[in-house]
Amino acid sequence: MLEFLRAGMYTSIQDRGRYGLAYYSIPQSGAMDLGALEMANMLAGNPKHAACFEFTLQGAKIRFHEETMIGLTGADMQWTLNGEEAGRFQSIHVQAGDILQGAYSIEGVRAYLAVQGRLDCPLHHGSYSFYTYGKTTPARIQQGDSIAIIRDRPLSHNYVNLMILLDHDAKEIKFTRGPEWDILTEDAKQSMQDSAFKISAQSNRMGARLEGNTLGWRPNTQTKTAPLVPGMIQLPPSGNPIVILQDGQTTGGYPRIGYIHTEELWKFNQIRYGREFRLILS
Amino acid sequence: MFVHVNKSTFLVKKLDDLILLHPEQTHSLSLPQIAKQILDAAIAGVSNVIATEDEICIQCEQENDEIIDSIANLEFSKEERTSKQLRLPIYFEEHVDTQRIEEHTKMGIDAYRNAILEQSYTLSMFGFVPGFLYMRGMPKVLWVPRKQSPSTQIEQGSIAVGGEFLGLYSLETPAGWNVIGKTPIRVLNLSDTPPTLIHPGDTITLEPIDEKEFKAISALSQNIIDYNA
Protein backbone atom coordinates (compact mmCIF):
# COMPACT_ATOMS: atom_id res chain seq x y z
CA MET A 1 0.00 0.00 0.00
CA LEU A 2 1.00 3.63 -0.64
CA GLU A 3 -0.21 6.44 1.59
CA PHE A 4 -0.35 10.04 0.39
CA LEU A 5 0.92 12.25 3.23
CA ARG A 6 0.70 15.16 0.81
CA ALA A 7 -1.09 14.99 -2.56
CA GLY A 8 0.84 17.54 -4.66
CA MET A 9 -0.78 20.18 -6.86
CA TYR A 10 -2.70 17.81 -9.14
CA THR A 11 -2.05 14.09 -8.88
CA SER A 12 -4.06 11.42 -10.65
CA ILE A 13 -3.78 7.82 -11.81
CA GLN A 14 -3.33 7.48 -15.57
CA ASP A 15 -2.62 4.78 -18.14
CA ARG A 16 -2.94 4.83 -21.94
CA GLY A 17 -6.53 6.10 -21.69
CA ARG A 18 -9.87 4.82 -22.95
CA TYR A 19 -10.67 4.47 -26.62
CA GLY A 20 -13.77 3.92 -28.74
CA LEU A 21 -15.98 6.08 -26.51
CA ALA A 22 -15.35 9.57 -27.90
CA TYR A 23 -18.48 8.96 -30.03
CA TYR A 24 -20.37 9.14 -26.71
CA SER A 25 -18.36 12.23 -25.65
CA ILE A 26 -16.18 10.29 -23.22
CA PRO A 27 -12.66 11.73 -23.60
CA GLN A 28 -9.67 9.43 -24.07
CA SER A 29 -7.84 10.76 -20.98
CA GLY A 30 -4.57 8.93 -20.22
CA ALA A 31 -1.01 10.12 -19.56
CA MET A 32 -0.13 13.60 -20.83
CA ASP A 33 3.36 12.25 -21.65
CA LEU A 34 2.78 8.61 -22.56
CA GLY A 35 6.45 8.06 -23.45
CA ALA A 36 7.42 8.97 -19.87
CA LEU A 37 4.75 6.61 -18.46
CA GLU A 38 6.09 3.75 -20.62
CA MET A 39 9.64 4.34 -19.34
CA ALA A 40 8.47 4.46 -15.71
CA ASN A 41 6.77 1.09 -16.15
CA MET A 42 9.92 -0.40 -17.69
CA LEU A 43 11.93 0.74 -14.62
CA ALA A 44 9.39 -0.74 -12.20
CA GLY A 45 9.17 -4.05 -14.08
CA ASN A 46 5.58 -3.52 -15.20
CA PRO A 47 3.75 -4.04 -18.51
CA LYS A 48 4.28 -1.06 -20.83
CA HIS A 49 0.91 0.65 -20.22
CA ALA A 50 0.25 -0.19 -16.56
CA ALA A 51 -1.44 2.60 -14.59
CA CYS A 52 0.96 5.09 -12.93
CA PHE A 53 0.70 8.20 -10.80
CA GLU A 54 0.90 11.43 -12.80
CA PHE A 55 2.06 14.54 -10.90
CA THR A 56 1.53 18.06 -12.25
CA LEU A 57 4.09 20.78 -11.39
CA GLN A 58 4.60 19.45 -7.85
CA GLY A 59 5.44 16.03 -6.46
CA ALA A 60 3.66 14.32 -3.59
CA LYS A 61 4.86 12.95 -0.24
CA ILE A 62 4.24 9.22 -0.13
CA ARG A 63 4.79 6.56 2.56
CA PHE A 64 5.28 3.01 1.27
CA HIS A 65 3.76 0.34 3.50
CA GLU A 66 5.47 -2.53 1.70
CA GLU A 67 8.67 -3.38 -0.17
CA THR A 68 8.51 -2.79 -3.92
CA MET A 69 10.35 -1.54 -7.02
CA ILE A 70 9.54 1.86 -8.49
CA GLY A 71 10.46 4.08 -11.44
CA LEU A 72 10.38 7.89 -11.66
CA THR A 73 10.33 9.70 -15.03
CA GLY A 74 9.16 12.92 -16.65
CA ALA A 75 9.53 16.33 -15.02
CA ASP A 76 12.34 16.88 -12.48
CA MET A 77 10.52 17.22 -9.16
CA GLN A 78 13.76 16.78 -7.14
CA TRP A 79 12.54 13.51 -5.67
CA THR A 80 14.05 12.24 -2.42
CA LEU A 81 13.72 8.85 -0.72
CA ASN A 82 14.10 9.17 3.07
CA GLY A 83 15.81 12.52 2.43
CA GLU A 84 18.41 11.17 -0.05
CA GLU A 85 18.24 12.08 -3.75
CA ALA A 86 16.12 9.61 -5.72
CA GLY A 87 17.25 9.58 -9.35
CA ARG A 88 14.88 9.58 -12.28
CA PHE A 89 15.20 7.04 -15.12
CA GLN A 90 16.55 4.22 -12.94
CA SER A 91 14.88 1.43 -10.96
CA ILE A 92 14.63 2.13 -7.23
CA HIS A 93 14.13 -0.51 -4.53
CA VAL A 94 11.91 0.77 -1.69
CA GLN A 95 11.22 -0.79 1.72
CA ALA A 96 8.16 -0.64 3.97
CA GLY A 97 8.24 2.69 5.83
CA ASP A 98 10.25 4.55 3.16
CA ILE A 99 9.12 8.07 2.35
CA LEU A 100 9.30 9.39 -1.21
CA GLN A 101 8.95 13.13 -1.51
CA GLY A 102 8.79 15.46 -4.50
CA ALA A 103 9.05 19.25 -4.63
CA TYR A 104 8.10 21.80 -7.28
CA SER A 105 9.32 20.84 -10.72
CA ILE A 106 12.50 22.58 -11.85
CA GLU A 107 12.18 21.21 -15.39
CA GLY A 108 9.07 19.90 -17.18
CA VAL A 109 5.47 19.80 -15.95
CA ARG A 110 4.34 16.15 -15.57
CA ALA A 111 6.20 13.47 -13.63
CA TYR A 112 5.36 9.75 -13.43
CA LEU A 113 5.75 7.18 -10.66
CA ALA A 114 5.34 3.53 -11.58
CA VAL A 115 5.05 0.94 -8.80
CA GLN A 116 5.60 -2.77 -9.49
CA GLY A 117 2.21 -4.49 -9.53
CA ARG A 118 -1.22 -3.07 -10.25
CA LEU A 119 -2.62 0.01 -8.50
CA ASP A 120 -5.97 -0.86 -6.89
CA CYS A 121 -8.36 1.64 -8.48
CA PRO A 122 -11.59 1.32 -10.50
CA LEU A 123 -11.51 0.24 -14.15
CA HIS A 124 -13.83 2.28 -16.39
CA HIS A 125 -14.29 1.26 -20.02
CA GLY A 126 -10.93 -0.48 -20.20
CA SER A 127 -8.86 2.19 -18.45
CA TYR A 128 -7.78 3.11 -14.92
CA SER A 129 -7.33 6.77 -15.90
CA PHE A 130 -9.04 9.25 -13.61
CA TYR A 131 -11.44 11.67 -15.20
CA THR A 132 -13.95 13.93 -13.48
CA TYR A 133 -17.06 12.75 -15.39
CA GLY A 134 -18.76 15.77 -13.87
CA LYS A 135 -17.79 14.73 -10.34
CA THR A 136 -19.10 11.15 -10.44
CA THR A 137 -15.67 9.50 -10.02
CA PRO A 138 -12.52 10.81 -8.29
CA ALA A 139 -10.65 13.32 -10.41
CA ARG A 140 -7.51 13.45 -8.33
CA ILE A 141 -5.62 12.00 -5.39
CA GLN A 142 -6.30 13.76 -2.08
CA GLN A 143 -4.11 14.03 1.01
CA GLY A 144 -4.70 10.98 3.21
CA ASP A 145 -5.64 8.67 0.31
CA SER A 146 -4.20 5.16 0.39
CA ILE A 147 -3.84 3.02 -2.72
CA ALA A 148 -3.25 -0.71 -2.43
CA ILE A 149 -0.84 -2.53 -4.76
CA ILE A 150 -2.08 -5.81 -6.18
CA ARG A 151 0.74 -8.23 -7.09
CA ASP A 152 0.10 -11.62 -8.62
CA ARG A 153 3.75 -12.74 -8.61
CA PRO A 154 6.76 -12.32 -6.27
CA LEU A 155 8.68 -9.03 -6.40
CA SER A 156 11.13 -8.98 -9.29
CA HIS A 157 14.39 -7.16 -8.49
CA ASN A 158 15.47 -6.22 -11.97
CA TYR A 159 17.47 -2.99 -12.06
CA VAL A 160 17.29 -0.80 -15.16
CA ASN A 161 19.19 2.44 -15.65
CA LEU A 162 18.15 4.30 -18.78
CA MET A 163 21.17 6.70 -18.61
CA ILE A 164 19.32 9.38 -20.55
CA LEU A 165 19.02 13.11 -20.42
CA LEU A 166 15.69 14.34 -21.67
CA ASP A 167 15.04 17.91 -22.65
CA HIS A 168 11.67 18.77 -21.15
CA ASP A 169 11.86 22.32 -22.33
CA ALA A 170 11.01 22.17 -26.03
CA LYS A 171 11.45 25.46 -27.90
CA GLU A 172 9.63 24.26 -30.99
CA ILE A 173 6.44 22.25 -31.48
CA LYS A 174 5.48 20.94 -34.91
CA PHE A 175 1.90 21.29 -36.08
CA THR A 176 -0.07 20.70 -39.27
CA ARG A 177 -2.79 22.90 -40.74
CA GLY A 178 -6.16 22.22 -39.16
CA PRO A 179 -9.40 21.65 -41.11
CA GLU A 180 -10.41 25.33 -40.69
CA TRP A 181 -6.89 26.81 -41.27
CA ASP A 182 -8.32 29.05 -43.99
CA ILE A 183 -10.48 31.04 -41.58
CA LEU A 184 -7.22 32.75 -40.51
CA THR A 185 -6.26 36.06 -42.11
CA GLU A 186 -2.98 35.99 -44.09
CA ASP A 187 -1.36 37.95 -41.25
CA ALA A 188 -2.57 35.41 -38.70
CA LYS A 189 -1.20 32.49 -40.78
CA GLN A 190 2.24 34.14 -40.74
CA SER A 191 1.98 35.17 -37.12
CA MET A 192 1.11 31.66 -35.99
CA GLN A 193 4.45 30.40 -37.35
CA ASP A 194 6.71 33.39 -36.71
CA SER A 195 5.90 34.51 -33.21
CA ALA A 196 6.49 33.06 -29.78
CA PHE A 197 3.69 31.60 -27.64
CA LYS A 198 3.45 30.82 -23.95
CA ILE A 199 1.14 28.36 -22.16
CA SER A 200 -1.12 30.25 -19.75
CA ALA A 201 -1.29 29.18 -16.10
CA GLN A 202 -5.06 28.82 -16.69
CA SER A 203 -4.46 25.45 -18.33
CA ASN A 204 -5.34 21.97 -17.13
CA ARG A 205 -5.71 18.39 -18.40
CA MET A 206 -8.65 19.48 -20.60
CA GLY A 207 -6.93 22.26 -22.50
CA ALA A 208 -3.98 24.64 -22.71
CA ARG A 209 -4.60 28.32 -23.39
CA LEU A 210 -1.86 29.99 -25.45
CA GLU A 211 -0.72 33.56 -24.96
CA GLY A 212 1.08 35.55 -27.64
CA ASN A 213 0.04 37.52 -30.71
CA THR A 214 -3.73 37.30 -31.10
CA LEU A 215 -4.75 35.62 -34.35
CA GLY A 216 -7.43 37.23 -36.51
CA TRP A 217 -10.36 35.54 -38.24
CA ARG A 218 -11.38 36.40 -41.80
CA PRO A 219 -14.60 38.44 -41.83
CA ASN A 220 -17.93 36.60 -42.12
CA THR A 221 -16.55 33.29 -40.91
CA GLN A 222 -19.26 30.69 -40.24
CA THR A 223 -18.56 28.19 -37.48
CA LYS A 224 -20.17 24.86 -36.78
CA THR A 225 -19.76 22.27 -34.05
CA ALA A 226 -16.97 19.90 -35.14
CA PRO A 227 -15.15 16.84 -33.71
CA LEU A 228 -12.13 17.43 -31.45
CA VAL A 229 -9.27 15.15 -30.43
CA PRO A 230 -6.28 15.85 -28.16
CA GLY A 231 -3.80 18.06 -30.04
CA MET A 232 -6.41 20.03 -31.98
CA ILE A 233 -5.78 23.80 -31.84
CA GLN A 234 -9.02 25.79 -31.60
CA LEU A 235 -9.33 29.53 -32.10
CA PRO A 236 -11.98 31.31 -30.01
CA PRO A 237 -13.04 34.83 -31.08
CA SER A 238 -10.57 36.28 -28.53
CA GLY A 239 -7.78 35.28 -30.95
CA ASN A 240 -5.83 33.31 -28.32
CA PRO A 241 -5.62 29.64 -29.38
CA ILE A 242 -6.60 26.74 -27.11
CA VAL A 243 -4.93 23.32 -27.50
CA ILE A 244 -7.34 20.48 -26.65
CA LEU A 245 -5.64 18.02 -24.29
CA GLN A 246 -6.21 14.47 -22.98
CA ASP A 247 -9.35 15.18 -20.88
CA GLY A 248 -10.71 17.68 -23.41
CA GLN A 249 -14.20 17.79 -24.86
CA THR A 250 -14.92 15.70 -27.96
CA THR A 251 -16.72 18.41 -29.96
CA GLY A 252 -16.46 22.18 -30.07
CA GLY A 253 -17.76 25.21 -31.91
CA TYR A 254 -14.53 27.13 -32.56
CA PRO A 255 -12.56 26.76 -35.82
CA ARG A 256 -9.80 24.13 -35.72
CA ILE A 257 -6.80 26.02 -37.09
CA GLY A 258 -4.08 23.46 -36.38
CA TYR A 259 -3.29 19.98 -35.10
CA ILE A 260 -0.36 18.85 -32.96
CA HIS A 261 0.41 15.19 -33.61
CA THR A 262 0.36 12.78 -30.64
CA GLU A 263 4.13 12.49 -30.02
CA GLU A 264 4.66 16.25 -30.41
CA LEU A 265 1.81 16.72 -27.92
CA TRP A 266 3.73 14.77 -25.24
CA LYS A 267 6.59 17.30 -25.69
CA PHE A 268 4.09 20.19 -25.61
CA ASN A 269 2.60 18.86 -22.34
CA GLN A 270 6.02 19.20 -20.65
CA ILE A 271 6.56 22.90 -21.55
CA ARG A 272 6.35 24.98 -18.40
CA TYR A 273 3.69 27.67 -18.15
CA GLY A 274 5.09 31.06 -19.19
CA ARG A 275 8.09 29.66 -21.16
CA GLU A 276 8.35 30.81 -24.78
CA PHE A 277 8.12 28.32 -27.64
CA ARG A 278 7.30 28.47 -31.35
CA LEU A 279 4.80 26.55 -33.43
CA ILE A 280 6.49 25.13 -36.54
CA LEU A 281 4.31 24.29 -39.54
CA SER A 282 5.22 20.84 -40.89
CA MET B 1 -10.44 11.19 -52.84
CA PHE B 2 -13.93 9.85 -52.18
CA VAL B 3 -15.29 6.94 -50.19
CA HIS B 4 -18.78 5.41 -50.28
CA VAL B 5 -20.30 4.41 -46.95
CA ASN B 6 -23.75 2.86 -46.86
CA LYS B 7 -25.06 4.61 -49.99
CA SER B 8 -23.51 7.98 -49.06
CA THR B 9 -20.50 9.55 -50.77
CA PHE B 10 -17.84 11.28 -48.66
CA LEU B 11 -14.86 13.44 -49.47
CA VAL B 12 -11.84 12.05 -47.57
CA LYS B 13 -9.30 14.37 -45.94
CA LYS B 14 -6.27 12.98 -44.13
CA LEU B 15 -4.72 14.88 -41.24
CA ASP B 16 -1.79 12.88 -39.78
CA ASP B 17 -3.49 10.07 -37.82
CA LEU B 18 -7.00 11.45 -38.46
CA ILE B 19 -9.37 10.66 -41.34
CA LEU B 20 -12.05 13.33 -41.86
CA LEU B 21 -15.16 12.50 -43.89
CA HIS B 22 -17.34 15.26 -45.33
CA PRO B 23 -20.58 14.36 -47.15
CA GLU B 24 -20.77 14.98 -50.90
CA GLN B 25 -24.25 13.56 -51.14
CA THR B 26 -26.20 11.73 -48.45
CA HIS B 27 -29.31 9.69 -48.03
CA SER B 28 -31.75 9.45 -45.16
CA LEU B 29 -29.18 8.62 -42.46
CA SER B 30 -27.44 11.47 -40.63
CA LEU B 31 -23.66 11.56 -40.17
CA PRO B 32 -23.85 10.50 -36.50
CA GLN B 33 -25.98 7.50 -37.58
CA ILE B 34 -23.46 6.50 -40.28
CA ALA B 35 -20.58 7.07 -37.83
CA LYS B 36 -22.24 4.67 -35.38
CA GLN B 37 -22.11 1.96 -38.08
CA ILE B 38 -18.38 2.65 -38.63
CA LEU B 39 -17.78 2.57 -34.86
CA ASP B 40 -19.72 -0.68 -34.40
CA ALA B 41 -17.75 -2.33 -37.24
CA ALA B 42 -14.71 -2.22 -34.86
CA ILE B 43 -12.14 -1.80 -37.64
CA ALA B 44 -8.59 -2.72 -36.56
CA GLY B 45 -6.43 0.36 -35.97
CA VAL B 46 -9.35 2.73 -35.34
CA SER B 47 -9.12 4.26 -31.86
CA ASN B 48 -12.13 6.61 -31.98
CA VAL B 49 -14.98 7.73 -34.21
CA ILE B 50 -16.54 11.14 -33.52
CA ALA B 51 -19.42 12.64 -35.48
CA THR B 52 -21.15 15.98 -35.69
CA GLU B 53 -23.81 17.03 -38.21
CA ASP B 54 -21.13 18.02 -40.76
CA GLU B 55 -18.14 15.76 -40.19
CA ILE B 56 -17.09 12.26 -39.21
CA CYS B 57 -13.62 12.17 -37.62
CA ILE B 58 -11.85 8.80 -37.42
CA GLN B 59 -8.85 8.73 -35.10
CA CYS B 60 -6.37 5.97 -36.02
CA GLU B 61 -3.52 4.41 -34.07
CA GLN B 62 -1.26 5.62 -36.87
CA GLU B 63 -1.51 7.00 -40.38
CA ASN B 64 -3.14 4.18 -42.27
CA ASP B 65 -4.61 3.96 -45.78
CA GLU B 66 -5.98 0.47 -45.20
CA ILE B 67 -8.55 1.89 -42.78
CA ILE B 68 -10.10 3.96 -45.59
CA ASP B 69 -10.35 0.77 -47.69
CA SER B 70 -11.93 -1.05 -44.74
CA ILE B 71 -14.54 1.69 -44.38
CA ALA B 72 -15.30 1.58 -48.12
CA ASN B 73 -15.76 -2.18 -47.92
CA LEU B 74 -18.03 -2.23 -44.89
CA GLU B 75 -21.17 -4.24 -45.45
CA PHE B 76 -24.37 -2.92 -43.98
CA SER B 77 -27.39 -4.92 -43.10
CA LYS B 78 -30.40 -3.96 -45.21
CA GLU B 79 -32.42 -3.27 -42.12
CA GLU B 80 -31.35 -0.03 -40.61
CA ARG B 81 -31.81 0.37 -36.89
CA THR B 82 -35.32 1.65 -36.30
CA SER B 83 -35.37 4.90 -34.41
CA LYS B 84 -37.22 4.95 -31.10
CA GLN B 85 -39.93 7.38 -30.12
CA LEU B 86 -39.47 8.35 -26.50
CA ARG B 87 -41.25 10.51 -23.96
CA LEU B 88 -39.21 12.71 -21.62
CA PRO B 89 -40.79 14.44 -18.61
CA ILE B 90 -39.85 18.07 -18.00
CA TYR B 91 -40.43 20.18 -14.91
CA PHE B 92 -40.47 23.85 -15.87
CA GLU B 93 -38.70 25.43 -12.96
CA GLU B 94 -38.27 29.14 -12.35
CA HIS B 95 -34.71 29.92 -13.38
CA VAL B 96 -32.47 32.99 -13.67
CA ASP B 97 -32.38 32.43 -17.46
CA THR B 98 -36.15 33.07 -17.81
CA GLN B 99 -35.63 36.81 -18.30
CA ARG B 100 -33.06 36.25 -21.08
CA ILE B 101 -35.48 33.93 -22.88
CA GLU B 102 -38.36 36.43 -22.63
CA GLU B 103 -36.15 39.29 -23.87
CA HIS B 104 -34.82 37.38 -26.87
CA THR B 105 -38.09 35.79 -28.01
CA LYS B 106 -40.44 38.64 -27.00
CA MET B 107 -42.69 35.89 -25.61
CA GLY B 108 -44.01 35.44 -22.11
CA ILE B 109 -42.52 32.38 -20.39
CA ASP B 110 -45.86 30.49 -20.31
CA ALA B 111 -46.39 30.93 -24.06
CA TYR B 112 -42.74 29.95 -24.64
CA ARG B 113 -43.12 26.76 -22.56
CA ASN B 114 -46.33 25.81 -24.39
CA ALA B 115 -44.61 26.31 -27.75
CA ILE B 116 -41.68 24.12 -26.58
CA LEU B 117 -44.12 21.33 -25.63
CA GLU B 118 -45.86 21.39 -29.04
CA GLN B 119 -42.73 20.27 -30.91
CA SER B 120 -41.22 16.86 -31.40
CA TYR B 121 -37.41 16.68 -31.20
CA THR B 122 -34.82 14.47 -32.89
CA LEU B 123 -31.53 13.55 -31.21
CA SER B 124 -29.05 14.95 -33.69
CA MET B 125 -25.69 14.24 -32.06
CA PHE B 126 -23.71 13.80 -28.87
CA GLY B 127 -20.88 16.12 -27.91
CA PHE B 128 -19.41 18.43 -25.27
CA VAL B 129 -19.41 16.02 -22.27
CA PRO B 130 -20.86 12.52 -21.64
CA GLY B 131 -24.65 12.38 -21.85
CA PHE B 132 -25.09 15.79 -23.44
CA LEU B 133 -27.78 15.64 -26.14
CA TYR B 134 -28.10 18.01 -29.10
CA MET B 135 -31.78 17.91 -30.17
CA ARG B 136 -33.29 19.56 -33.24
CA GLY B 137 -36.91 20.54 -33.81
CA MET B 138 -37.34 24.07 -32.44
CA PRO B 139 -38.84 26.59 -34.87
CA LYS B 140 -36.72 29.71 -35.29
CA VAL B 141 -38.99 31.86 -33.08
CA LEU B 142 -37.94 29.79 -30.06
CA TRP B 143 -34.17 30.04 -30.60
CA VAL B 144 -32.20 31.86 -27.91
CA PRO B 145 -28.46 32.49 -28.45
CA ARG B 146 -25.88 30.86 -26.16
CA LYS B 147 -24.39 33.07 -23.46
CA GLN B 148 -21.07 34.80 -24.17
CA SER B 149 -19.44 33.21 -21.13
CA PRO B 150 -20.71 30.00 -19.50
CA SER B 151 -22.48 30.40 -16.18
CA THR B 152 -21.45 28.45 -13.11
CA GLN B 153 -22.40 24.80 -12.55
CA ILE B 154 -25.92 23.75 -13.45
CA GLU B 155 -27.89 20.81 -12.12
CA GLN B 156 -27.74 17.45 -13.82
CA GLY B 157 -30.88 16.80 -15.88
CA SER B 158 -31.16 20.45 -16.91
CA ILE B 159 -32.85 21.09 -20.26
CA ALA B 160 -31.65 24.23 -22.01
CA VAL B 161 -31.85 26.15 -25.28
CA GLY B 162 -28.63 26.98 -27.19
CA GLY B 163 -29.28 28.68 -30.53
CA GLU B 164 -31.21 26.23 -32.73
CA PHE B 165 -30.67 23.27 -30.38
CA LEU B 166 -32.48 21.97 -27.34
CA GLY B 167 -29.88 20.42 -25.01
CA LEU B 168 -29.96 17.96 -22.12
CA TYR B 169 -27.17 18.10 -19.52
CA SER B 170 -26.76 14.65 -17.95
CA LEU B 171 -23.94 15.82 -15.70
CA GLU B 172 -23.37 18.82 -13.49
CA THR B 173 -21.13 21.04 -15.62
CA PRO B 174 -20.60 24.73 -16.36
CA ALA B 175 -23.23 25.68 -18.94
CA GLY B 176 -23.58 28.40 -21.56
CA TRP B 177 -27.14 27.53 -22.64
CA ASN B 178 -30.44 28.98 -21.42
CA VAL B 179 -32.09 26.68 -18.87
CA ILE B 180 -35.86 26.13 -19.25
CA GLY B 181 -36.40 23.19 -16.92
CA LYS B 182 -35.12 19.82 -15.75
CA THR B 183 -35.92 16.13 -16.11
CA PRO B 184 -35.79 13.48 -13.38
CA ILE B 185 -35.00 10.80 -16.01
CA ARG B 186 -31.47 9.55 -16.81
CA VAL B 187 -30.27 9.00 -20.39
CA LEU B 188 -26.67 8.19 -19.36
CA ASN B 189 -25.26 5.15 -17.60
CA LEU B 190 -21.51 5.72 -17.49
CA SER B 191 -20.56 2.20 -16.49
CA ASP B 192 -22.41 0.59 -19.43
CA THR B 193 -21.29 0.13 -23.04
CA PRO B 194 -22.74 2.00 -24.85
CA PRO B 195 -23.05 4.59 -22.06
CA THR B 196 -26.12 6.33 -23.51
CA LEU B 197 -29.61 4.84 -23.65
CA ILE B 198 -30.71 6.99 -26.59
CA HIS B 199 -29.18 7.29 -30.06
CA PRO B 200 -29.00 9.79 -32.93
CA GLY B 201 -32.21 9.58 -34.94
CA ASP B 202 -34.43 8.82 -31.91
CA THR B 203 -37.34 11.24 -31.43
CA ILE B 204 -38.36 12.82 -28.14
CA THR B 205 -41.58 14.45 -27.01
CA LEU B 206 -41.63 16.45 -23.78
CA GLU B 207 -44.25 15.82 -21.10
CA PRO B 208 -44.83 18.56 -18.51
CA ILE B 209 -44.72 17.50 -14.85
CA ASP B 210 -45.07 19.53 -11.65
CA GLU B 211 -42.68 19.70 -8.70
CA LYS B 212 -44.46 16.90 -6.82
CA GLU B 213 -44.24 14.56 -9.84
CA PHE B 214 -40.60 15.58 -10.35
CA LYS B 215 -39.77 14.49 -6.81
CA ALA B 216 -41.77 11.26 -7.12
CA ILE B 217 -40.07 10.24 -10.39
CA SER B 218 -36.63 11.30 -9.04
CA ALA B 219 -37.13 8.96 -6.09
CA LEU B 220 -37.61 6.03 -8.53
CA SER B 221 -34.22 6.82 -10.18
CA GLN B 222 -35.55 5.75 -13.57
CA ASN B 223 -33.79 5.80 -16.92
CA ILE B 224 -35.51 6.78 -20.16
CA ILE B 225 -36.08 3.17 -21.24
CA ASP B 226 -37.78 2.23 -17.92
CA TYR B 227 -39.88 5.39 -18.10
CA ASN B 228 -41.11 4.54 -21.60
CA ALA B 229 -41.71 0.83 -20.89
Short mmCIF file of C-alpha atoms in Angstrom, two decimals, chain A residues 31-37 39 54-57 73-77 88-89 105-112 166-170 173 199 245 263-273 275 277:
data_model
loop_
_atom_site.label_atom_id
_atom_site.label_comp_id
_atom_site.label_asym_id
_atom_site.label_seq_id
_atom_site.Cartn_x
_atom_site.Cartn_y
_atom_site.Cartn_z
CA ALA A 31 -1.01 10.12 -19.56
CA MET A 32 -0.13 13.60 -20.83
CA ASP A 33 3.36 12.25 -21.65
CA LEU A 34 2.78 8.61 -22.56
CA GLY A 35 6.45 8.06 -23.45
CA ALA A 36 7.42 8.97 -19.87
CA LEU A 37 4.75 6.61 -18.46
CA MET A 39 9.64 4.34 -19.34
CA GLU A 54 0.90 11.43 -12.80
CA PHE A 55 2.06 14.54 -10.90
CA THR A 56 1.53 18.06 -12.25
CA LEU A 57 4.09 20.78 -11.39
CA THR A 73 10.33 9.70 -15.03
CA GLY A 74 9.16 12.92 -16.65
CA ALA A 75 9.53 16.33 -15.02
CA ASP A 76 12.34 16.88 -12.48
CA MET A 77 10.52 17.22 -9.16
CA ARG A 88 14.88 9.58 -12.28
CA PHE A 89 15.20 7.04 -15.12
CA SER A 105 9.32 20.84 -10.72
CA ILE A 106 12.50 22.58 -11.85
CA GLU A 107 12.18 21.21 -15.39
CA GLY A 108 9.07 19.90 -17.18
CA VAL A 109 5.47 19.80 -15.95
CA ARG A 110 4.34 16.15 -15.57
CA ALA A 111 6.20 13.47 -13.63
CA TYR A 112 5.36 9.75 -13.43
CA LEU A 166 15.69 14.34 -21.67
CA ASP A 167 15.04 17.91 -22.65
CA HIS A 168 11.67 18.77 -21.15
CA ASP A 169 11.86 22.32 -22.33
CA ALA A 170 11.01 22.17 -26.03
CA ILE A 173 6.44 22.25 -31.48
CA ILE A 199 1.14 28.36 -22.16
CA LEU A 245 -5.64 18.02 -24.29
CA GLU A 263 4.13 12.49 -30.02
CA GLU A 264 4.66 16.25 -30.41
CA LEU A 265 1.81 16.72 -27.92
CA TRP A 266 3.73 14.77 -25.24
CA LYS A 267 6.59 17.30 -25.69
CA PHE A 268 4.09 20.19 -25.61
CA ASN A 269 2.60 18.86 -22.34
CA GLN A 270 6.02 19.20 -20.65
CA ILE A 271 6.56 22.90 -21.55
CA ARG A 272 6.35 24.98 -18.40
CA TYR A 273 3.69 27.67 -18.15
CA ARG A 275 8.09 29.66 -21.16
CA PHE A 277 8.12 28.32 -27.64
#
